[in-house]
mmCIF file of C-alpha atoms in Angstrom:
data_model
loop_
_atom_site.group_PDB
_atom_site.id
_atom_site.type_symbol
_atom_site.label_atom_id
_atom_site.label_comp_id
_atom_site.label_asym_id
_atom_site.label_seq_id
_atom_site.Cartn_x
_atom_site.Cartn_y
_atom_site.Cartn_z
ATOM 1 C CA MET A 1 51.767 -7.898 -13.719
ATOM 2 C CA TYR A 2 52.683 -4.223 -13.651
ATOM 3 C CA LYS A 3 53.922 -2.449 -10.541
ATOM 4 C CA ILE A 4 51.043 -0.073 -9.854
ATOM 5 C CA MET A 5 52.294 3.385 -8.876
ATOM 6 C CA THR A 6 49.031 5.145 -9.633
ATOM 7 C CA PRO A 7 47.041 7.418 -7.286
ATOM 8 C CA GLY A 8 44.592 4.594 -6.627
ATOM 9 C CA PRO A 9 43.994 1.780 -6.953
ATOM 10 C CA THR A 10 47.235 0.935 -5.197
ATOM 11 C CA GLN A 11 49.278 -2.177 -4.526
ATOM 12 C CA VAL A 12 47.598 -4.578 -2.091
ATOM 13 C CA ALA A 13 49.525 -6.335 0.691
ATOM 14 C CA GLU A 14 49.625 -10.122 0.755
ATOM 15 C CA ASN A 15 47.882 -10.362 4.136
ATOM 16 C CA VAL A 16 44.976 -8.282 2.752
ATOM 17 C CA ARG A 17 44.628 -10.643 -0.213
ATOM 18 C CA ILE A 18 44.683 -13.622 2.145
ATOM 19 C CA ALA A 19 42.018 -12.047 4.377
ATOM 20 C CA ARG A 20 39.713 -11.720 1.391
ATOM 21 C CA SER A 21 39.913 -15.516 0.941
ATOM 22 C CA TRP A 22 38.656 -16.337 4.455
ATOM 23 C CA GLU A 23 35.669 -18.657 4.586
ATOM 24 C CA CYS A 24 32.386 -16.769 4.223
ATOM 25 C CA THR A 25 29.430 -16.914 6.548
ATOM 26 C CA ASN A 26 25.985 -15.524 5.733
ATOM 27 C CA PRO A 27 26.313 -11.802 6.518
ATOM 28 C CA ASP A 28 22.517 -11.416 6.567
ATOM 29 C CA LEU A 29 22.000 -13.962 9.348
ATOM 30 C CA ASP A 30 25.248 -14.448 11.256
ATOM 31 C CA GLU A 31 25.334 -11.964 14.129
ATOM 32 C CA SER A 32 29.077 -12.518 14.548
ATOM 33 C CA PHE A 33 29.515 -10.725 11.214
ATOM 34 C CA VAL A 34 27.507 -7.764 12.530
ATOM 35 C CA GLU A 35 30.068 -7.549 15.332
ATOM 36 C CA PHE A 36 32.931 -7.852 12.845
ATOM 37 C CA TYR A 37 31.460 -5.092 10.667
ATOM 38 C CA LYS A 38 30.978 -2.783 13.668
ATOM 39 C CA ASN A 39 34.507 -3.481 14.932
ATOM 40 C CA THR A 40 35.889 -2.590 11.503
ATOM 41 C CA CYS A 41 33.866 0.633 11.479
ATOM 42 C CA ASP A 42 35.122 1.442 14.985
ATOM 43 C CA THR A 43 38.711 0.777 13.878
ATOM 44 C CA ILE A 44 38.379 3.332 11.086
ATOM 45 C CA SER A 45 37.003 5.918 13.523
ATOM 46 C CA GLY A 46 39.736 5.080 16.022
ATOM 47 C CA CYS A 47 42.499 5.481 13.461
ATOM 48 C CA LEU A 48 41.058 8.932 12.732
ATOM 49 C CA ASN A 49 41.017 9.747 16.467
ATOM 50 C CA THR A 50 37.304 10.478 16.440
ATOM 51 C CA ASP A 51 34.219 9.091 18.133
ATOM 52 C CA HIS A 52 32.122 9.957 15.067
ATOM 53 C CA GLU A 53 30.389 6.869 13.696
ATOM 54 C CA THR A 54 31.717 5.167 10.556
ATOM 55 C CA ILE A 55 29.475 3.299 8.111
ATOM 56 C CA ILE A 56 31.003 1.061 5.421
ATOM 57 C CA LEU A 57 29.174 1.028 2.077
ATOM 58 C CA ASP A 58 29.182 -1.534 -0.720
ATOM 59 C CA GLY A 59 30.562 0.565 -3.577
ATOM 60 C CA GLU A 60 33.803 2.365 -4.399
ATOM 61 C CA GLY A 61 34.590 5.893 -3.222
ATOM 62 C CA ILE A 62 32.071 7.717 -5.421
ATOM 63 C CA LEU A 63 29.233 6.008 -3.543
ATOM 64 C CA ALA A 64 30.294 7.735 -0.321
ATOM 65 C CA LEU A 65 30.139 11.145 -2.031
ATOM 66 C CA GLU A 66 26.736 10.482 -3.563
ATOM 67 C CA ALA A 67 25.325 8.957 -0.377
ATOM 68 C CA ALA A 68 26.477 11.990 1.622
ATOM 69 C CA CYS A 69 24.691 14.344 -0.775
ATOM 70 C CA ALA A 70 21.593 12.159 -1.135
ATOM 71 C CA SER A 71 21.188 11.791 2.617
ATOM 72 C CA LEU A 72 22.045 15.300 3.795
ATOM 73 C CA ILE A 73 20.670 17.571 1.053
ATOM 74 C CA GLU A 74 16.971 18.373 0.768
ATOM 75 C CA PRO A 75 15.251 20.115 -2.156
ATOM 76 C CA GLY A 76 15.948 23.842 -2.026
ATOM 77 C CA ASP A 77 18.932 23.629 0.349
ATOM 78 C CA ARG A 78 21.572 26.173 -0.605
ATOM 79 C CA VAL A 79 24.888 24.368 -0.932
ATOM 80 C CA LEU A 80 28.261 26.080 -1.247
ATOM 81 C CA VAL A 81 30.505 24.018 -3.535
ATOM 82 C CA LEU A 82 34.164 24.847 -2.872
ATOM 83 C CA ASP A 83 35.837 24.394 -6.224
ATOM 84 C CA ASN A 84 39.508 24.461 -7.123
ATOM 85 C CA GLY A 85 39.613 21.253 -9.105
ATOM 86 C CA ILE A 86 37.711 18.660 -11.087
ATOM 87 C CA TYR A 87 36.414 16.748 -8.076
ATOM 88 C CA GLY A 88 35.609 19.968 -6.238
ATOM 89 C CA SER A 89 33.352 21.253 -9.002
ATOM 90 C CA GLY A 90 31.998 17.726 -9.547
ATOM 91 C CA PHE A 91 30.129 17.894 -6.251
ATOM 92 C CA ALA A 92 27.688 20.300 -7.937
ATOM 93 C CA ASP A 93 26.310 17.410 -10.015
ATOM 94 C CA PHE A 94 25.336 15.450 -6.908
ATOM 95 C CA VAL A 95 23.927 18.575 -5.233
ATOM 96 C CA THR A 96 21.590 19.360 -8.124
ATOM 97 C CA MET A 97 20.730 15.666 -8.632
ATOM 98 C CA TYR A 98 19.196 15.636 -5.161
ATOM 99 C CA GLY A 99 17.421 18.978 -5.428
ATOM 100 C CA GLY A 100 19.940 21.280 -3.780
ATOM 101 C CA ALA A 101 20.803 24.745 -5.086
ATOM 102 C CA ALA A 102 24.533 24.549 -5.846
ATOM 103 C CA GLU A 103 26.576 27.746 -5.716
ATOM 104 C CA LEU A 104 30.158 27.403 -6.905
ATOM 105 C CA TYR A 105 32.933 29.120 -4.976
ATOM 106 C CA THR A 106 35.541 28.802 -7.732
ATOM 107 C CA ARG A 107 39.219 29.537 -7.274
ATOM 108 C CA PRO A 108 42.330 28.729 -9.374
ATOM 109 C CA ALA A 109 43.192 25.042 -9.642
ATOM 110 C CA ASP A 110 46.942 25.531 -9.173
ATOM 111 C CA LYS A 111 46.712 26.749 -5.571
ATOM 112 C CA PRO A 112 44.960 25.488 -2.429
ATOM 113 C CA LEU A 113 41.843 27.226 -1.188
ATOM 114 C CA ASP A 114 42.761 30.158 1.046
ATOM 115 C CA SER A 115 41.150 29.992 4.497
ATOM 116 C CA GLU A 116 41.338 33.737 5.109
ATOM 117 C CA GLU A 117 39.776 34.459 1.733
ATOM 118 C CA LEU A 118 36.917 32.077 2.511
ATOM 119 C CA LYS A 119 36.465 33.701 5.910
ATOM 120 C CA CYS A 120 36.095 37.105 4.235
ATOM 121 C CA TYR A 121 33.647 35.722 1.689
ATOM 122 C CA LEU A 122 31.452 34.183 4.370
ATOM 123 C CA THR A 123 31.092 37.416 6.312
ATOM 124 C CA GLU A 124 28.590 38.555 3.660
ATOM 125 C CA HIS A 125 27.650 35.211 2.051
ATOM 126 C CA HIS A 126 26.822 32.597 4.656
ATOM 127 C CA ASP A 127 23.204 31.624 4.115
ATOM 128 C CA TYR A 128 24.060 28.029 3.268
ATOM 129 C CA LYS A 129 22.858 24.797 4.826
ATOM 130 C CA ILE A 130 25.758 22.690 3.563
ATOM 131 C CA ALA A 131 29.187 23.060 1.955
ATOM 132 C CA THR A 132 31.181 20.506 -0.015
ATOM 133 C CA LEU A 133 34.950 20.399 -0.410
ATOM 134 C CA VAL A 134 37.797 18.130 -1.420
ATOM 135 C CA HIS A 135 40.853 17.450 0.729
ATOM 136 C CA CYS A 136 43.051 16.089 -2.093
ATOM 137 C CA ASP A 137 41.745 16.794 -5.607
ATOM 138 C CA THR A 138 43.398 13.778 -7.204
ATOM 139 C CA PRO A 139 43.343 14.811 -10.913
ATOM 140 C CA SER A 140 45.725 17.691 -10.128
ATOM 141 C CA ALA A 141 47.318 16.444 -6.862
ATOM 142 C CA MET A 142 46.037 19.567 -5.087
ATOM 143 C CA LEU A 143 45.821 19.423 -1.275
ATOM 144 C CA ASN A 144 43.452 21.765 0.560
ATOM 145 C CA ASP A 145 43.546 22.527 4.284
ATOM 146 C CA ALA A 146 40.213 20.808 4.902
ATOM 147 C CA ALA A 147 40.361 21.091 8.702
ATOM 148 C CA SER A 148 40.794 24.870 8.620
ATOM 149 C CA LEU A 149 38.141 25.354 5.930
ATOM 150 C CA CYS A 150 35.630 23.207 7.815
ATOM 151 C CA SER A 151 36.288 25.049 11.070
ATOM 152 C CA ILE A 152 35.400 28.340 9.369
ATOM 153 C CA LEU A 153 32.268 26.882 7.775
ATOM 154 C CA LYS A 154 31.206 25.293 11.055
ATOM 155 C CA SER A 155 31.426 28.676 12.801
ATOM 156 C CA TYR A 156 28.489 29.749 10.602
ATOM 157 C CA GLY A 157 26.514 26.573 11.310
ATOM 158 C CA ILE A 158 27.174 25.221 7.816
ATOM 159 C CA LEU A 159 27.347 21.419 7.617
ATOM 160 C CA THR A 160 30.253 20.041 5.592
ATOM 161 C CA ILE A 161 30.772 17.087 3.250
ATOM 162 C CA VAL A 162 34.471 16.336 2.744
ATOM 163 C CA ASP A 163 35.967 14.123 0.042
ATOM 164 C CA ALA A 164 39.110 12.643 1.605
ATOM 165 C CA VAL A 165 39.098 9.493 -0.524
ATOM 166 C CA SER A 166 42.637 9.962 -1.861
ATOM 167 C CA SER A 167 44.174 11.578 1.214
ATOM 168 C CA MET A 168 42.874 9.672 4.223
ATOM 169 C CA PHE A 169 45.631 7.692 6.003
ATOM 170 C CA GLY A 170 48.284 9.273 3.792
ATOM 171 C CA GLU A 171 47.672 12.805 5.049
ATOM 172 C CA PRO A 172 46.474 13.612 8.591
ATOM 173 C CA VAL A 173 42.708 14.228 8.620
ATOM 174 C CA ASP A 174 41.006 15.875 11.594
ATOM 175 C CA PRO A 175 37.246 15.153 11.457
ATOM 176 C CA VAL A 176 36.350 17.348 14.440
ATOM 177 C CA ASP A 177 34.521 19.977 12.311
ATOM 178 C CA MET A 178 33.661 17.664 9.402
ATOM 179 C CA ASP A 179 30.080 16.419 9.270
ATOM 180 C CA ILE A 180 30.345 13.723 6.610
ATOM 181 C CA LEU A 181 33.889 12.598 5.856
ATOM 182 C CA CYS A 182 34.169 10.305 2.825
ATOM 183 C CA GLY A 183 36.820 7.628 2.274
ATOM 184 C CA GLY A 184 37.477 4.663 0.027
ATOM 185 C CA SER A 185 39.266 1.325 0.179
ATOM 186 C CA GLN A 186 41.530 1.558 -2.861
ATOM 187 C CA LYS A 187 43.699 4.572 -2.072
ATOM 188 C CA ALA A 188 46.029 4.916 0.938
ATOM 189 C CA ILE A 189 44.204 2.126 2.786
ATOM 190 C CA SER A 190 45.514 -0.205 0.052
ATOM 191 C CA ALA A 191 42.625 -2.628 -0.110
ATOM 192 C CA PRO A 192 41.081 -3.547 -3.466
ATOM 193 C CA PRO A 193 38.510 -1.159 -4.966
ATOM 194 C CA GLY A 194 34.881 -1.815 -4.115
ATOM 195 C CA LEU A 195 34.211 -0.254 -0.705
ATOM 196 C CA SER A 196 33.664 3.254 0.563
ATOM 197 C CA PHE A 197 32.774 4.605 3.980
ATOM 198 C CA VAL A 198 31.426 7.720 5.631
ATOM 199 C CA VAL A 199 32.292 9.146 9.033
ATOM 200 C CA LEU A 200 29.254 10.970 10.445
ATOM 201 C CA SER A 201 29.142 13.734 13.039
ATOM 202 C CA PRO A 202 26.220 13.938 15.477
ATOM 203 C CA ASP A 203 25.069 17.089 13.631
ATOM 204 C CA ALA A 204 24.976 15.220 10.325
ATOM 205 C CA LYS A 205 22.988 12.347 11.844
ATOM 206 C CA ALA A 206 20.532 14.810 13.408
ATOM 207 C CA LYS A 207 20.003 16.626 10.088
ATOM 208 C CA ILE A 208 19.369 13.330 8.298
ATOM 209 C CA LYS A 209 16.939 12.118 10.976
ATOM 210 C CA GLU A 210 15.040 15.431 10.960
ATOM 211 C CA ARG A 211 14.614 15.690 7.196
ATOM 212 C CA LYS A 212 11.226 16.962 6.052
ATOM 213 C CA THR A 213 11.404 14.977 2.823
ATOM 214 C CA PRO A 214 12.252 11.314 2.156
ATOM 215 C CA ILE A 215 15.741 10.469 0.908
ATOM 216 C CA PRO A 216 15.206 9.823 -2.840
ATOM 217 C CA SER A 217 17.441 6.753 -2.934
ATOM 218 C CA PHE A 218 17.815 3.396 -1.243
ATOM 219 C CA TYR A 219 21.365 2.351 -2.053
ATOM 220 C CA ALA A 220 22.694 5.875 -1.393
ATOM 221 C CA ASN A 221 20.626 6.277 1.774
ATOM 222 C CA LEU A 222 22.695 6.490 4.964
ATOM 223 C CA LYS A 223 19.676 6.577 7.251
ATOM 224 C CA VAL A 224 18.901 2.905 6.565
ATOM 225 C CA PHE A 225 22.131 2.043 8.432
ATOM 226 C CA PHE A 226 21.399 4.050 11.562
ATOM 227 C CA THR A 227 19.964 1.119 13.544
ATOM 228 C CA TYR A 228 21.801 -1.783 11.873
ATOM 229 C CA TYR A 229 23.635 -2.739 15.072
ATOM 230 C CA GLU A 230 20.636 -2.610 17.380
ATOM 231 C CA ASP A 231 18.523 -4.511 14.854
ATOM 232 C CA LYS A 232 21.348 -6.895 13.843
ATOM 233 C CA TRP A 233 20.194 -6.279 10.284
ATOM 234 C CA PHE A 234 21.754 -4.747 7.163
ATOM 235 C CA PRO A 235 19.679 -3.043 4.458
ATOM 236 C CA TYR A 236 21.322 -5.220 1.812
ATOM 237 C CA THR A 237 23.748 -8.149 1.746
ATOM 238 C CA MET A 238 27.165 -6.842 2.715
ATOM 239 C CA PRO A 239 30.242 -7.839 0.640
ATOM 240 C CA ILE A 240 31.776 -9.971 3.348
ATOM 241 C CA SER A 241 35.078 -10.843 1.624
ATOM 242 C CA ASP A 242 35.750 -7.197 0.743
ATOM 243 C CA ILE A 243 35.130 -6.197 4.366
ATOM 244 C CA TYR A 244 37.482 -8.920 5.617
ATOM 245 C CA GLY A 245 40.169 -7.409 3.385
ATOM 246 C CA LEU A 246 39.398 -3.856 4.527
ATOM 247 C CA ALA A 247 39.612 -4.929 8.163
ATOM 248 C CA GLN A 248 43.082 -6.407 7.615
ATOM 249 C CA ALA A 249 44.213 -3.286 5.765
ATOM 250 C CA MET A 250 43.055 -1.175 8.707
ATOM 251 C CA GLU A 251 44.971 -3.440 11.106
ATOM 252 C CA ASN A 252 48.069 -2.788 8.971
ATOM 253 C CA ILE A 253 47.473 0.942 9.350
ATOM 254 C CA LYS A 254 46.994 0.644 13.130
ATOM 255 C CA LYS A 255 50.400 -1.031 13.439
ATOM 256 C CA ASP A 256 52.228 1.447 11.176
ATOM 257 C CA ALA A 257 53.815 3.890 13.629
ATOM 258 C CA ALA A 258 55.592 5.712 10.792
ATOM 259 C CA LEU A 259 52.487 5.990 8.583
ATOM 260 C CA TYR A 260 52.418 9.753 8.010
ATOM 261 C CA GLN A 261 56.191 10.243 8.108
ATOM 262 C CA ARG A 262 56.614 7.507 5.504
ATOM 263 C CA HIS A 263 54.183 9.279 3.183
ATOM 264 C CA ALA A 264 55.828 12.654 3.778
ATOM 265 C CA ASP A 265 59.317 11.261 3.086
ATOM 266 C CA CYS A 266 58.264 9.525 -0.139
ATOM 267 C CA ALA A 267 56.436 12.622 -1.355
ATOM 268 C CA SER A 268 59.351 14.940 -0.585
ATOM 269 C CA TYR A 269 61.807 12.621 -2.332
ATOM 270 C CA THR A 270 59.523 12.378 -5.367
ATOM 271 C CA ARG A 271 59.185 16.149 -5.699
ATOM 272 C CA ASP A 272 62.946 16.686 -5.319
ATOM 273 C CA ARG A 273 63.782 14.067 -7.944
ATOM 274 C CA LEU A 274 61.252 15.473 -10.410
ATOM 275 C CA ARG A 275 62.697 18.963 -10.002
ATOM 276 C CA SER A 276 66.200 17.588 -10.508
ATOM 277 C CA MET A 277 65.031 16.177 -13.862
ATOM 278 C CA GLY A 278 63.963 19.671 -14.902
ATOM 279 C CA LEU A 279 60.261 18.862 -14.655
ATOM 280 C CA THR A 280 57.605 21.337 -13.529
ATOM 281 C CA LEU A 281 55.426 20.244 -10.641
ATOM 282 C CA TYR A 282 51.703 20.910 -10.644
ATOM 283 C CA PRO A 283 50.118 22.580 -8.714
ATOM 284 C CA ALA A 284 52.273 25.585 -7.868
ATOM 285 C CA GLU A 285 51.754 24.937 -4.148
ATOM 286 C CA GLY A 286 49.585 22.781 -1.914
ATOM 287 C CA TYR A 287 51.439 19.531 -2.556
ATOM 288 C CA SER A 288 49.915 16.251 -1.416
ATOM 289 C CA ASN A 289 51.808 13.487 0.331
ATOM 290 C CA THR A 290 49.735 10.859 -1.495
ATOM 291 C CA VAL A 291 50.099 11.901 -5.145
ATOM 292 C CA THR A 292 52.495 14.091 -7.139
ATOM 293 C CA SER A 293 51.846 15.408 -10.631
ATOM 294 C CA PHE A 294 54.077 17.135 -13.163
ATOM 295 C CA LEU A 295 53.549 18.827 -16.501
ATOM 296 C CA VAL A 296 54.249 16.769 -19.608
ATOM 297 C CA PRO A 297 57.460 18.278 -21.070
ATOM 298 C CA ASP A 298 57.373 20.066 -24.420
ATOM 299 C CA GLY A 299 58.007 17.745 -27.336
ATOM 300 C CA MET A 300 56.583 14.712 -25.527
ATOM 301 C CA THR A 301 53.116 13.308 -24.941
ATOM 302 C CA ASP A 302 51.613 11.704 -21.887
ATOM 303 C CA LYS A 303 51.024 8.523 -23.900
ATOM 304 C CA GLU A 304 54.722 8.286 -24.778
ATOM 305 C CA ILE A 305 55.757 8.634 -21.140
ATOM 306 C CA LEU A 306 53.125 6.276 -19.775
ATOM 307 C CA GLY A 307 53.777 3.757 -22.546
ATOM 308 C CA GLY A 308 57.541 3.873 -21.980
ATOM 309 C CA MET A 309 57.078 3.223 -18.275
ATOM 310 C CA LEU A 310 54.861 0.202 -18.975
ATOM 311 C CA GLU A 311 56.770 -1.316 -21.871
ATOM 312 C CA ASN A 312 60.326 -0.729 -20.703
ATOM 313 C CA HIS A 313 60.020 -0.827 -16.916
ATOM 314 C CA ASN A 314 56.756 -2.614 -16.115
ATOM 315 C CA ILE A 315 55.573 0.323 -13.985
ATOM 316 C CA MET A 316 52.127 1.877 -14.309
ATOM 317 C CA LEU A 317 51.733 5.623 -13.754
ATOM 318 C CA ALA A 318 48.613 7.684 -14.476
ATOM 319 C CA GLY A 319 47.803 10.563 -16.757
ATOM 320 C CA SER A 320 44.946 12.874 -15.855
ATOM 321 C CA PHE A 321 41.582 13.823 -17.345
ATOM 322 C CA GLY A 322 39.166 16.689 -17.879
ATOM 323 C CA THR A 323 40.987 20.016 -18.177
ATOM 324 C CA PHE A 324 44.222 18.226 -17.231
ATOM 325 C CA GLY A 325 43.914 15.493 -19.849
ATOM 326 C CA GLY A 326 47.176 15.058 -21.778
ATOM 327 C CA LYS A 327 48.873 17.728 -19.657
ATOM 328 C CA LEU A 328 49.805 15.960 -16.420
ATOM 329 C CA ILE A 329 51.473 12.728 -15.319
ATOM 330 C CA ARG A 330 50.620 11.518 -11.813
ATOM 331 C CA ILE A 331 52.648 9.306 -9.486
ATOM 332 C CA GLY A 332 50.799 7.666 -6.598
ATOM 333 C CA HIS A 333 52.887 7.300 -3.436
ATOM 334 C CA MET A 334 50.124 6.307 -1.066
ATOM 335 C CA GLY A 335 49.499 3.300 1.124
ATOM 336 C CA THR A 336 51.513 0.260 0.121
ATOM 337 C CA ASN A 337 53.016 2.236 -2.784
ATOM 338 C CA ALA A 338 54.662 4.638 -0.352
ATOM 339 C CA THR A 339 58.075 3.086 0.263
ATOM 340 C CA MET A 340 61.414 4.590 -0.647
ATOM 341 C CA GLU A 341 62.239 1.453 -2.629
ATOM 342 C CA ASN A 342 59.115 1.890 -4.752
ATOM 343 C CA VAL A 343 59.543 5.594 -5.429
ATOM 344 C CA MET A 344 63.269 5.303 -6.158
ATOM 345 C CA GLU A 345 62.644 2.503 -8.659
ATOM 346 C CA THR A 346 59.826 4.506 -10.248
ATOM 347 C CA LEU A 347 61.820 7.705 -10.572
ATOM 348 C CA ASP A 348 64.909 5.925 -11.916
ATOM 349 C CA ALA A 349 62.652 4.385 -14.569
ATOM 350 C CA LEU A 350 61.034 7.732 -15.347
ATOM 351 C CA GLU A 351 64.438 9.366 -15.772
ATOM 352 C CA ASP A 352 65.383 6.623 -18.240
ATOM 353 C CA VAL A 353 62.145 7.022 -20.231
ATOM 354 C CA LEU A 354 62.524 10.810 -20.452
ATOM 355 C CA ARG A 355 66.154 10.484 -21.554
ATOM 356 C CA HIS A 356 65.193 8.130 -24.390
ATOM 357 C CA LEU A 357 62.319 10.371 -25.475
ATOM 358 C CA GLN A 358 64.640 13.406 -25.506
ATOM 359 C CA LEU A 359 67.173 11.522 -27.657
ATOM 360 C CA LYS A 360 64.381 10.382 -29.971
ATOM 361 C CA GLY A 361 63.192 13.984 -30.294
ATOM 362 C CA GLN A 362 66.683 15.203 -31.140
ATOM 363 C CA GLU A 363 67.062 12.523 -33.803
ATOM 364 C CA ASN A 364 63.736 13.455 -35.375
ATOM 365 C CA LYS A 365 64.922 17.067 -35.727
ATOM 366 C CA ARG A 366 67.979 16.083 -37.761
#
């Protein structure tokens, strides 16, 4: 097995794997599982220091994003799509899929969105029902100040959908002005892929309840969960073993007093080591504490670097895709990955791979 140092999925702790092997009950009929599910949802909300309700969904992180758009957006709603990366612009697909009118607010991908610039823009352009934004745009490792951006949007009565799948529990997230906050199991939570969840503000729940049109989906419909606890009934059979694992992973997070400092230390060390190797970090600013990316050096390819890490050191890193395909290498230091031992081993291996590729390049020039 490879050591996974990718920006999700991440390494999974032994106690999480064991939890997923617990004996199953029937989640459709056993009311004790309804209590377990609700307690797990409440734990997620509690770890985020919010009383907003959490709903766990049976599908990896993308389901949370689609369900947020499907449930909140009605045909004709003007939606401001904050875009400084691949996932940021990608929200427009979900907006239009569910009948919304997407308007892109596009800014350079190598810098975080500027709160003051957005504030100026909204003084004359604020007739939007909803806005979408990404906290950490994983393909480029860009981190936006989601709390500040949402506060500005909220001041105009604009509801917000926030993708925090690859940042949550590796970077502090303040949901106070976020209406639907989206997370996933396989990133900093360090459970296996397969689950996502949404954290809903009272304003978001009210908008969904007061829709004039039906939600054009069942599986991506959040409203069908609104009375699950009172009714002791789920809209579909819940993946009980996955939720057992998620619950254990959240207990690990609850007990981790150094959670955010650990991520910050690993990220800082990673950036310093990469600079010391003469590598160029991407983006130019707005660095994430869950993932770091750097430009593939001249004379090398991403496949050579990734292949060298796998074949010679048994460590899996990630390239990127879309406009960043072939240009960036990404190191995931989130969740269980984020230990100094892991990042030091990874960066020592990377230094060795780059040295061999440089020597190979010099020999080829002779």
